[in-house]
Every structure is written in C-alpha cells, then in structure tokens.
PDB file of C-alpha atoms and ligand atoms in Angstrom:
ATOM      1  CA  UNK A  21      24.223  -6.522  -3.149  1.00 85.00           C
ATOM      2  CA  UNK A  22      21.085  -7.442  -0.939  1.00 88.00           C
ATOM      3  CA  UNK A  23      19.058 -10.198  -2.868  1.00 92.00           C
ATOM      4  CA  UNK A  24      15.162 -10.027  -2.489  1.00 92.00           C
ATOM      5  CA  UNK A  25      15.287 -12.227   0.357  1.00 94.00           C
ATOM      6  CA  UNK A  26      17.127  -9.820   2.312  1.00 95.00           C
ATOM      7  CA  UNK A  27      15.156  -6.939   1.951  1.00 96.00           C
ATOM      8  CA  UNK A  28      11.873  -9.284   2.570  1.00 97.00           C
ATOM      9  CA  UNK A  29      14.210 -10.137   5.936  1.00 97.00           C
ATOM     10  CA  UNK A  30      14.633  -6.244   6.952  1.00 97.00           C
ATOM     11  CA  UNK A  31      11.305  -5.488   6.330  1.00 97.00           C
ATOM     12  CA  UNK A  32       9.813  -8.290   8.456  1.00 97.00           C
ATOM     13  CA  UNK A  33      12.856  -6.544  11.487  1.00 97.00           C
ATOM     14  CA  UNK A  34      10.738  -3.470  10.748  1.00 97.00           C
ATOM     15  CA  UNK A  35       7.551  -4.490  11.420  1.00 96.00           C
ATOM     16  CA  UNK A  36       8.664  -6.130  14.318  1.00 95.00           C
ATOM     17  CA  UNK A  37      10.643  -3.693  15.757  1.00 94.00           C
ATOM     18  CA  UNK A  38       8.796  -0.264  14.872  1.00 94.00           C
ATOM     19  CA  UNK A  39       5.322  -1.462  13.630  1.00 95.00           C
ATOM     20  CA  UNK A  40       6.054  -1.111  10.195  1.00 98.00           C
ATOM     21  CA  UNK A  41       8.312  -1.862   7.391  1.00 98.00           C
ATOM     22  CA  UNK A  42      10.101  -0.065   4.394  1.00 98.00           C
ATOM     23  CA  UNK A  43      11.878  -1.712   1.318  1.00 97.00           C
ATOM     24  CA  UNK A  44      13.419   0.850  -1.424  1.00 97.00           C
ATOM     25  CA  UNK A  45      13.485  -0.502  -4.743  1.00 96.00           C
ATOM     26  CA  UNK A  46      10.870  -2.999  -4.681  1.00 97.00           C
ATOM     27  CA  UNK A  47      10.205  -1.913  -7.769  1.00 97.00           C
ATOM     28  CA  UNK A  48      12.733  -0.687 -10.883  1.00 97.00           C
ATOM     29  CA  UNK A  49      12.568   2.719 -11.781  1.00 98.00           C
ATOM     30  CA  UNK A  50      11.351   1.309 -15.235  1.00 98.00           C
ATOM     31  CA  UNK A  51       9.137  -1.173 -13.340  1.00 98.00           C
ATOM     32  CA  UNK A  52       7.499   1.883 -11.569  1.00 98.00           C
ATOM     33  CA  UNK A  53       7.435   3.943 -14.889  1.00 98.00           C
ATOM     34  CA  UNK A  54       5.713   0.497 -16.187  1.00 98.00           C
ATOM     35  CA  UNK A  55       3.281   0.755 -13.784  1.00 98.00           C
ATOM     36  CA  UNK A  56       2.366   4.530 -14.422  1.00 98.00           C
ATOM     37  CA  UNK A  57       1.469   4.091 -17.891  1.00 98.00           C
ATOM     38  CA  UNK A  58      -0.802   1.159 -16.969  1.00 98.00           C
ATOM     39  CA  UNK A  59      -2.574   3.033 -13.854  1.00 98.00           C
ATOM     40  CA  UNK A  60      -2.816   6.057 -16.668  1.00 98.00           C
ATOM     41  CA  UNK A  61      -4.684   4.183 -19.425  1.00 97.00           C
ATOM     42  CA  UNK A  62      -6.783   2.244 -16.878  1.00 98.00           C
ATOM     43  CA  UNK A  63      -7.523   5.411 -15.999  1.00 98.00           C
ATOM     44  CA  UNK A  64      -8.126   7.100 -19.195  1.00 98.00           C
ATOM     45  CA  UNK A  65     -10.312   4.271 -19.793  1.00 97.00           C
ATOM     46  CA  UNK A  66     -12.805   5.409 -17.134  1.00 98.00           C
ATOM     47  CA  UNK A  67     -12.174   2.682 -14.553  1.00 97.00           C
ATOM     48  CA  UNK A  68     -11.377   4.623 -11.453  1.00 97.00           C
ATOM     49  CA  UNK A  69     -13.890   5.380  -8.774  1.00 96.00           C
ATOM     50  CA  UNK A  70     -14.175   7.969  -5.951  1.00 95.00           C
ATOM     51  CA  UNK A  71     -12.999   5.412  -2.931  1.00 93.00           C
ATOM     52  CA  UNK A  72     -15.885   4.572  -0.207  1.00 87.00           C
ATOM     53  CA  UNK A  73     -15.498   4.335   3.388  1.00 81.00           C
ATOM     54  CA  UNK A  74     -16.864   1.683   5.609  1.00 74.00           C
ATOM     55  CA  UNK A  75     -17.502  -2.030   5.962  1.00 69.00           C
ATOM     56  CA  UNK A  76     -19.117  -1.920   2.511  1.00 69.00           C
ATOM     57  CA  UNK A  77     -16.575   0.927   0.962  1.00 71.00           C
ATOM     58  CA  UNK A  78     -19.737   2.427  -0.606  1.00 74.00           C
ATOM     59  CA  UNK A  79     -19.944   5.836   1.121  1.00 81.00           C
ATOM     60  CA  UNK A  80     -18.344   8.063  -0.393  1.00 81.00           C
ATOM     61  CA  UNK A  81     -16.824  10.909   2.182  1.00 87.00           C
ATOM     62  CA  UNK A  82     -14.208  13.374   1.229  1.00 90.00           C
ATOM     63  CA  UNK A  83     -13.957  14.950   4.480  1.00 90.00           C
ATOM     64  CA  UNK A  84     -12.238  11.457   4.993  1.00 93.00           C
ATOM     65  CA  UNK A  85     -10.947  10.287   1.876  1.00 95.00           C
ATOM     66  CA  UNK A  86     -10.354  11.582  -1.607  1.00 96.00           C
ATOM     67  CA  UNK A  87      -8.883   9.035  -3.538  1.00 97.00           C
ATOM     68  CA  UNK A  88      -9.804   7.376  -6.482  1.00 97.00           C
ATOM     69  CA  UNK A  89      -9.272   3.528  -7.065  1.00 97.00           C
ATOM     70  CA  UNK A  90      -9.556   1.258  -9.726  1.00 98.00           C
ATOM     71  CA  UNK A  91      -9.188  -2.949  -7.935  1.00 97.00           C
ATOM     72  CA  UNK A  92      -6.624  -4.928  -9.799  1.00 97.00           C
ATOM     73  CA  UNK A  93      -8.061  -8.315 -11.444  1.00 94.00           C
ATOM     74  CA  UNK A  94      -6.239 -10.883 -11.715  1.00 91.00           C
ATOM     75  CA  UNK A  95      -7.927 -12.444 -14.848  1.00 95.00           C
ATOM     76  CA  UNK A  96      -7.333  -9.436 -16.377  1.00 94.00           C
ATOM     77  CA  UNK A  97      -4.203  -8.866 -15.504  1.00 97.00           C
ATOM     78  CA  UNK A  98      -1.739  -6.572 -18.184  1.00 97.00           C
ATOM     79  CA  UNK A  99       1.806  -7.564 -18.079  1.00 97.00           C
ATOM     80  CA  UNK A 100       3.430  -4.904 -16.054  1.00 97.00           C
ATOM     81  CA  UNK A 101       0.620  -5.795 -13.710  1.00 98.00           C
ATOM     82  CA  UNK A 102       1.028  -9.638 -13.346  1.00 98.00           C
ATOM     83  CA  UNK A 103       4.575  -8.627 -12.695  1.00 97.00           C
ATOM     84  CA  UNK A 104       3.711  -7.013  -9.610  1.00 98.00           C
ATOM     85  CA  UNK A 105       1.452  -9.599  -8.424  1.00 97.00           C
ATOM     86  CA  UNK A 106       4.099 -12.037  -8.878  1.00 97.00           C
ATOM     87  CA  UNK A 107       6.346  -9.775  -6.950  1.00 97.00           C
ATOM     88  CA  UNK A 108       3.791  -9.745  -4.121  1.00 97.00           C
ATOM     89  CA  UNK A 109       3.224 -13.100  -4.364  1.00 97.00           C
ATOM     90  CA  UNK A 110       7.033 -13.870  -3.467  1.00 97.00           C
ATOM     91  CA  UNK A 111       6.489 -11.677  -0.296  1.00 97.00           C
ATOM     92  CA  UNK A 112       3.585 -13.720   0.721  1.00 97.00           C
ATOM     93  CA  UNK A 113       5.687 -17.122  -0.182  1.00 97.00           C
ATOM     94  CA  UNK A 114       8.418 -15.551   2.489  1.00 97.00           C
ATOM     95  CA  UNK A 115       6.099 -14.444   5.030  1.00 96.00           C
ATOM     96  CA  UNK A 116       4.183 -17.386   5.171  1.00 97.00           C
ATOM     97  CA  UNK A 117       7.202 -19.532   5.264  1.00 96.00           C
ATOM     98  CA  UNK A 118       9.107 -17.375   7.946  1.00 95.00           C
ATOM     99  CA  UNK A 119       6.203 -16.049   9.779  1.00 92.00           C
ATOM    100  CA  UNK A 120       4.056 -19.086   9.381  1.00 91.00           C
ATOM    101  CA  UNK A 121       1.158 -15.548   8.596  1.00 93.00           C
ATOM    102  CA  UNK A 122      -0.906 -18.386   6.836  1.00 94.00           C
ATOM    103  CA  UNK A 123      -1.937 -15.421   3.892  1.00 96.00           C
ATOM    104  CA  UNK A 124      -4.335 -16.825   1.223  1.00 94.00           C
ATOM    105  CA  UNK A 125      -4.811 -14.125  -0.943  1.00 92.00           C
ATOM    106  CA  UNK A 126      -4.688 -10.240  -1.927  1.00 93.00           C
ATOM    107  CA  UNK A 127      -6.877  -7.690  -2.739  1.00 95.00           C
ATOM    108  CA  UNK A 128      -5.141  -4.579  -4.536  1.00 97.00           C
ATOM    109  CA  UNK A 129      -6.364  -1.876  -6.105  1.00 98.00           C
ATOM    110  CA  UNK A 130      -4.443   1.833  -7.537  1.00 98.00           C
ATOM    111  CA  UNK A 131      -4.835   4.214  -5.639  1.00 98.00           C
ATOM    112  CA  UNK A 132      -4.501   8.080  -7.107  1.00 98.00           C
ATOM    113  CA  UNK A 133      -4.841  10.945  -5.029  1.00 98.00           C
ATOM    114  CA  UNK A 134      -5.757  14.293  -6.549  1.00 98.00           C
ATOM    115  CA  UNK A 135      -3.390  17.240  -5.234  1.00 98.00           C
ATOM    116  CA  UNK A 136      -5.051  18.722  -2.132  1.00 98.00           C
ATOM    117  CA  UNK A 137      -6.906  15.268  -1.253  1.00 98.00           C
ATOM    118  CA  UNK A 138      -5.941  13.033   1.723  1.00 98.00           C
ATOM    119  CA  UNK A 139      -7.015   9.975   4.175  1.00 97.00           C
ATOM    120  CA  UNK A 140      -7.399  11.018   7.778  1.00 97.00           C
ATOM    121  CA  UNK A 141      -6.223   9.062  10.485  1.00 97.00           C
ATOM    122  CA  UNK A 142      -7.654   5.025  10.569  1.00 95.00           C
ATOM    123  CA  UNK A 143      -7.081   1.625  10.744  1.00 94.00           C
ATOM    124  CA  UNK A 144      -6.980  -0.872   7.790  1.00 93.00           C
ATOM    125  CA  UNK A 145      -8.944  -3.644   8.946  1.00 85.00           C
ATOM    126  CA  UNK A 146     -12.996  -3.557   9.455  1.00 71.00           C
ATOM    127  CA  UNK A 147     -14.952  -5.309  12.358  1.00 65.00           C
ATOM    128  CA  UNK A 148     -16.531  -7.253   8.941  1.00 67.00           C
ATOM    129  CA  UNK A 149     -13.214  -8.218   7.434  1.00 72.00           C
ATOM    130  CA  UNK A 150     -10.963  -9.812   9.253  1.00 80.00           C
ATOM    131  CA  UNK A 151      -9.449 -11.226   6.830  1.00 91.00           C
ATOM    132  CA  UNK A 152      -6.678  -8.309   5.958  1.00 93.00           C
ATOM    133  CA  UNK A 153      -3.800  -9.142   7.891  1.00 95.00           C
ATOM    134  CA  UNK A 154      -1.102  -7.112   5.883  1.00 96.00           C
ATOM    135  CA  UNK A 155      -1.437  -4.133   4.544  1.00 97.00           C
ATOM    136  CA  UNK A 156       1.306  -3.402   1.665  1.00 98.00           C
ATOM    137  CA  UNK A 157       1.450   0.178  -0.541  1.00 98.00           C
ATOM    138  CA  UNK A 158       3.529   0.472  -3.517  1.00 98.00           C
ATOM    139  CA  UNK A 159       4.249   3.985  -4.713  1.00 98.00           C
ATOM    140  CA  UNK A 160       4.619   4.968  -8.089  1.00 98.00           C
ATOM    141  CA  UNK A 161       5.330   8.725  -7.837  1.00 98.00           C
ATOM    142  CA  UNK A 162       8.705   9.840  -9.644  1.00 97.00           C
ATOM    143  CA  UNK A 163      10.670  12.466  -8.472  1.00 97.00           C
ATOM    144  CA  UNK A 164       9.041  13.297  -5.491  1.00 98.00           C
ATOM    145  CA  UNK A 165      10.270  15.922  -3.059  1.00 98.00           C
ATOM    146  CA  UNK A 166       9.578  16.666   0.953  1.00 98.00           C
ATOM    147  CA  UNK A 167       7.691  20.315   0.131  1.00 98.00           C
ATOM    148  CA  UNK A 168       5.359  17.853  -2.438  1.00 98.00           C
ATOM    149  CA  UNK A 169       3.463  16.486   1.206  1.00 98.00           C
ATOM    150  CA  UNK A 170       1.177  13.857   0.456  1.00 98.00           C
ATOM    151  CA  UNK A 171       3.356  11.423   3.268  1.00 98.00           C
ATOM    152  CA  UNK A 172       2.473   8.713   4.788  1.00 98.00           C
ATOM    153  CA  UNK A 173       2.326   9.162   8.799  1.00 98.00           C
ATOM    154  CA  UNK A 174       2.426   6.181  10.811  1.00 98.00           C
ATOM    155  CA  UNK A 175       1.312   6.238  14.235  1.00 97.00           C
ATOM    156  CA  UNK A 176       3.015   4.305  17.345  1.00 93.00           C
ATOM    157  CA  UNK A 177       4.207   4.026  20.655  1.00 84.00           C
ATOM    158  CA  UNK A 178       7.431   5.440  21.932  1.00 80.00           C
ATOM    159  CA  UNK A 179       9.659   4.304  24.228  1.00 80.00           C
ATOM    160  CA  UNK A 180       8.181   6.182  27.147  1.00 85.00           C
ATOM    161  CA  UNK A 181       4.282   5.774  25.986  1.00 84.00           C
ATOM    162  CA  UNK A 182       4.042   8.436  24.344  1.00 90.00           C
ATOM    163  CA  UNK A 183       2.710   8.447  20.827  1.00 93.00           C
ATOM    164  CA  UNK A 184       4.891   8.852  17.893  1.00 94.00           C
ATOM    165  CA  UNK A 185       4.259  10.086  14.434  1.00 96.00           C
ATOM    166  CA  UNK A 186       6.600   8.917  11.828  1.00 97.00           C
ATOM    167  CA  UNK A 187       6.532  10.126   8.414  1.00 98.00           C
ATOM    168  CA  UNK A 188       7.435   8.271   4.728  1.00 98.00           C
ATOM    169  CA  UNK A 189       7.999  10.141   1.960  1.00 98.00           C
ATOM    170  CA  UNK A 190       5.434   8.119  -1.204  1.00 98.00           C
ATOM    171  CA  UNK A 191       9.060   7.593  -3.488  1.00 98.00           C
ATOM    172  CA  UNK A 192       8.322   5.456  -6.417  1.00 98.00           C
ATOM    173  CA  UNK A 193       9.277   1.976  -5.817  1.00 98.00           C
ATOM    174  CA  UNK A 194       8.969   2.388  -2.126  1.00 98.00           C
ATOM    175  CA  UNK A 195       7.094  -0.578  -0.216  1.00 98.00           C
ATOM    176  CA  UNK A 196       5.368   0.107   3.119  1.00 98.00           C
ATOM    177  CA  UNK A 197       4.310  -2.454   4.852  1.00 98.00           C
ATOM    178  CA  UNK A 198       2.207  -3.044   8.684  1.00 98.00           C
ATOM    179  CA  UNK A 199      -0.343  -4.861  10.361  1.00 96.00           C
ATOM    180  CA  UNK A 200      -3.741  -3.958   9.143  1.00 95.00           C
ATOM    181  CA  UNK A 201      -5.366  -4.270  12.290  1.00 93.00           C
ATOM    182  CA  UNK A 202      -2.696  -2.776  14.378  1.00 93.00           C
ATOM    183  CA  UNK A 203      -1.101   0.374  12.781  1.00 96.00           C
ATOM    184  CA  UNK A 204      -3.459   3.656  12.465  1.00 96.00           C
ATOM    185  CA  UNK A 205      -2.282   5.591   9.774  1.00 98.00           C
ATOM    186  CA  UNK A 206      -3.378   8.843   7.619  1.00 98.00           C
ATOM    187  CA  UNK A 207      -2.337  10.266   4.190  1.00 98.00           C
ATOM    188  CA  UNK A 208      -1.550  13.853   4.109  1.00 98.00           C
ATOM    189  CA  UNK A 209      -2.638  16.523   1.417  1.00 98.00           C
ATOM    190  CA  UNK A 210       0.317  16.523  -1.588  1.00 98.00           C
ATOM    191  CA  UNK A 211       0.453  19.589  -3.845  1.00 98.00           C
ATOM    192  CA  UNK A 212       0.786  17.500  -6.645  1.00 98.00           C
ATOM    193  CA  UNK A 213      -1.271  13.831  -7.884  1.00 98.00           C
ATOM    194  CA  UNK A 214      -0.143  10.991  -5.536  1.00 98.00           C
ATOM    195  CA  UNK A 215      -0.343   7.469  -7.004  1.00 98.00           C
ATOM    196  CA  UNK A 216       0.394   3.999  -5.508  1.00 98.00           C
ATOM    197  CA  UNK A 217      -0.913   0.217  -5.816  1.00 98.00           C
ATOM    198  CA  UNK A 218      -2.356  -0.248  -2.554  1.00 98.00           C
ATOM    199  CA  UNK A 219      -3.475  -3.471  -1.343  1.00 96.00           C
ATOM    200  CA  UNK A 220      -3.708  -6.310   1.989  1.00 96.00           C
ATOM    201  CA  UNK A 221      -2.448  -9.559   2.120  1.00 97.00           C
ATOM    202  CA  UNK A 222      -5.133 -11.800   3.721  1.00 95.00           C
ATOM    203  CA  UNK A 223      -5.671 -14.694   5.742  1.00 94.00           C
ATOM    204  CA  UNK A 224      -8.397 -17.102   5.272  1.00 87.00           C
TER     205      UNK A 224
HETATM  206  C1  LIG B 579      -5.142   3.162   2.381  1.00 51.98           C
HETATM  207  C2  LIG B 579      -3.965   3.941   2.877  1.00 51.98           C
HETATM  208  C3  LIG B 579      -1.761   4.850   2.493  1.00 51.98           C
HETATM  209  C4  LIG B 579      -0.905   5.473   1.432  1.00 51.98           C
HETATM  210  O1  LIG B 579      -5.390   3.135   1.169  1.00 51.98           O
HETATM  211  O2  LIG B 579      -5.834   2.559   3.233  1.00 51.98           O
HETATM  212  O3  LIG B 579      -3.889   4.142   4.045  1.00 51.98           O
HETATM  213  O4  LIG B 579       0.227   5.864   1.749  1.00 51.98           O
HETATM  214  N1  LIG B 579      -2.981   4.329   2.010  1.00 51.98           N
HETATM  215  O5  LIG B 579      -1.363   5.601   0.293  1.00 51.98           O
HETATM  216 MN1  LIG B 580      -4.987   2.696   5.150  1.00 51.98          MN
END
C-alpha cells in the first residue's frame, strides 16, 4: 500500500522526468462525491463566474475559454473544502521540504466546464504574476469515459525534439500537476459538464 508520501514522491519523478505529474486517488471516491455537492450548491447559490483571460482575468473570451469559476476562500471554507486545502497543504509541506520550492501560498478556485466549452493552448503563469510556480488540478468528474473528451493535453519535448502531445483523461480524484511557467497546456471540448478544483501553488 503506497502511503501519501509515496505518491507525493512519484509525482515529483513525473514532473521531473516528463514535465508533469499524475497521482490517482488523491482524493476518495466519497471525498470527490464530497466535493461535487459543495461545487453544486456553491453553484446553485450563484457564485460562479464566466472565467477571464489575461493579467487581470477580466476579459472574458470564449473563443479561448469557457469555463466558469467560483475562487475558494479560505475563511469561508465548508468542511469538505478545508479538507482539500489541508490535503494541498501536505503537498506543499513535501515539496517545500524535498524540493526546497519555497511555496507560500495557493490560490484555487472550481472550475466547471459546460459540454462543448474548452481552454486553448497556454501557459499558466502571467508576465504580472510570477508568483504561480505550481500549477495543481483536481478532478471531480465520476465515471468518466475516453469518447466523453474534455482531456487534458500536455505539451512537451520528445526525445528527438520533436513536440509531444500527451493526453489525461479528467477521472475524479485524479491530480495533475506541472510547472506553471513551463508546461503549455489546453483543455479539450467534453460532451458532457467537466468539473475540477483548479489552483497554483505560489512562491513569494
Ligand atoms: C486552467 C487549466 C486544466 C484542466 O484552468 O488553467 O489549464 O484540466 N485547466 O482543467
Ligand atoms: Mn492552465
């Protein structure tokens, strides 16, 4: 049985080795399912907006983007929620102490896509914030099959130069984790809603 530690451990070999990092199970089916209902009433309650684009976030472009956020706050925190920060917070205790990353804080927010709405292709980190070092997406979509799209596609080197573009299915309880200055990445069209807690780990 790997602990929490060890999984922390192969993601950190992932982002090394390929640029990014995956850890199944980061969440509990019933952690996930948690989650849901808490991104559903938050949403219910009117608190999601159409996502911006930019240094500011304020444009709102479709072309580009189509998701709808709503920012986690800590103060406000319900318990499922303070869970997951907790959760976070023990990656940033093991990246900082392995890594020496020196990560202050997090900003996350939920993320829900509408079927037929994407991100194109882009980087996480603006020329105004430099702050986001880490970029870390937790996805709370159960039951989700290849022919539902909506993947993640990461985009790096190959051996020979040559770009590569890697898919990752959005699988509840999934983590995803990269460099948000160094890893472009886009979000494809799903046929179905796409939801996730998306958020960056940042320095000081
Ligand atoms: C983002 C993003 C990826 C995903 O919100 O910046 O790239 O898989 N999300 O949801
Ligand atoms: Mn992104």
């Amino acid at each position: 049985m790997l602990t929490l530690e060890d999984k922390f451990e192969r993601l950190i070999d992932g982002i090394l080795e390929q640029g990014y990092g995956v850890l199944d199970g980061f969440l509990s089916p019933d952690e996930v399912a948690a989650l849901t209902r808490t991104l559903r009433q938050r949403h219910q309650d009117g608190a999601f907006r159409p996502a911006g684009i930019g240094n500011q976030q304020v444009t709102v472009e479709t072309a580009i983007r189509g998701d709808e956020i709503c920012w986690l706050d800590a103060e406000n925190a319900l318990p499922e929620e303070q869970q997951y920060l907790d959760r976070l917070q023990s990656l940033v205790d093991y990246l900082n102490r392995t890594c020496y990353l020196g990560l202050q804080d997090g900003e996350i927010h939920y993320a829900l896509y509408p079927a037929g709405t994407f991100y194109k292709r882009h980087l996480d980190r603006f020329r105004t914030d430099s702050r986001r070092r880490m970029s870390v997406i937790c996805y709370l979509n159960t039951d989700w099959q290849e022919a539902d799209g909506g993947q993640l596609v990461v985009y790096k080197a190959g051996p020979d130069g040559a770009e590569e573009a890697i898919s990752l299915l959005p699988l509840g309880g999934r983590l995803v984790c990269f460099e948000s200055d160094k890893l472009e990445h886009e979000v494809k069209p799903a046929t179905r809603e796409r939801i996730s807690l998306t958020g960056w780990l940042r320095t000081r």
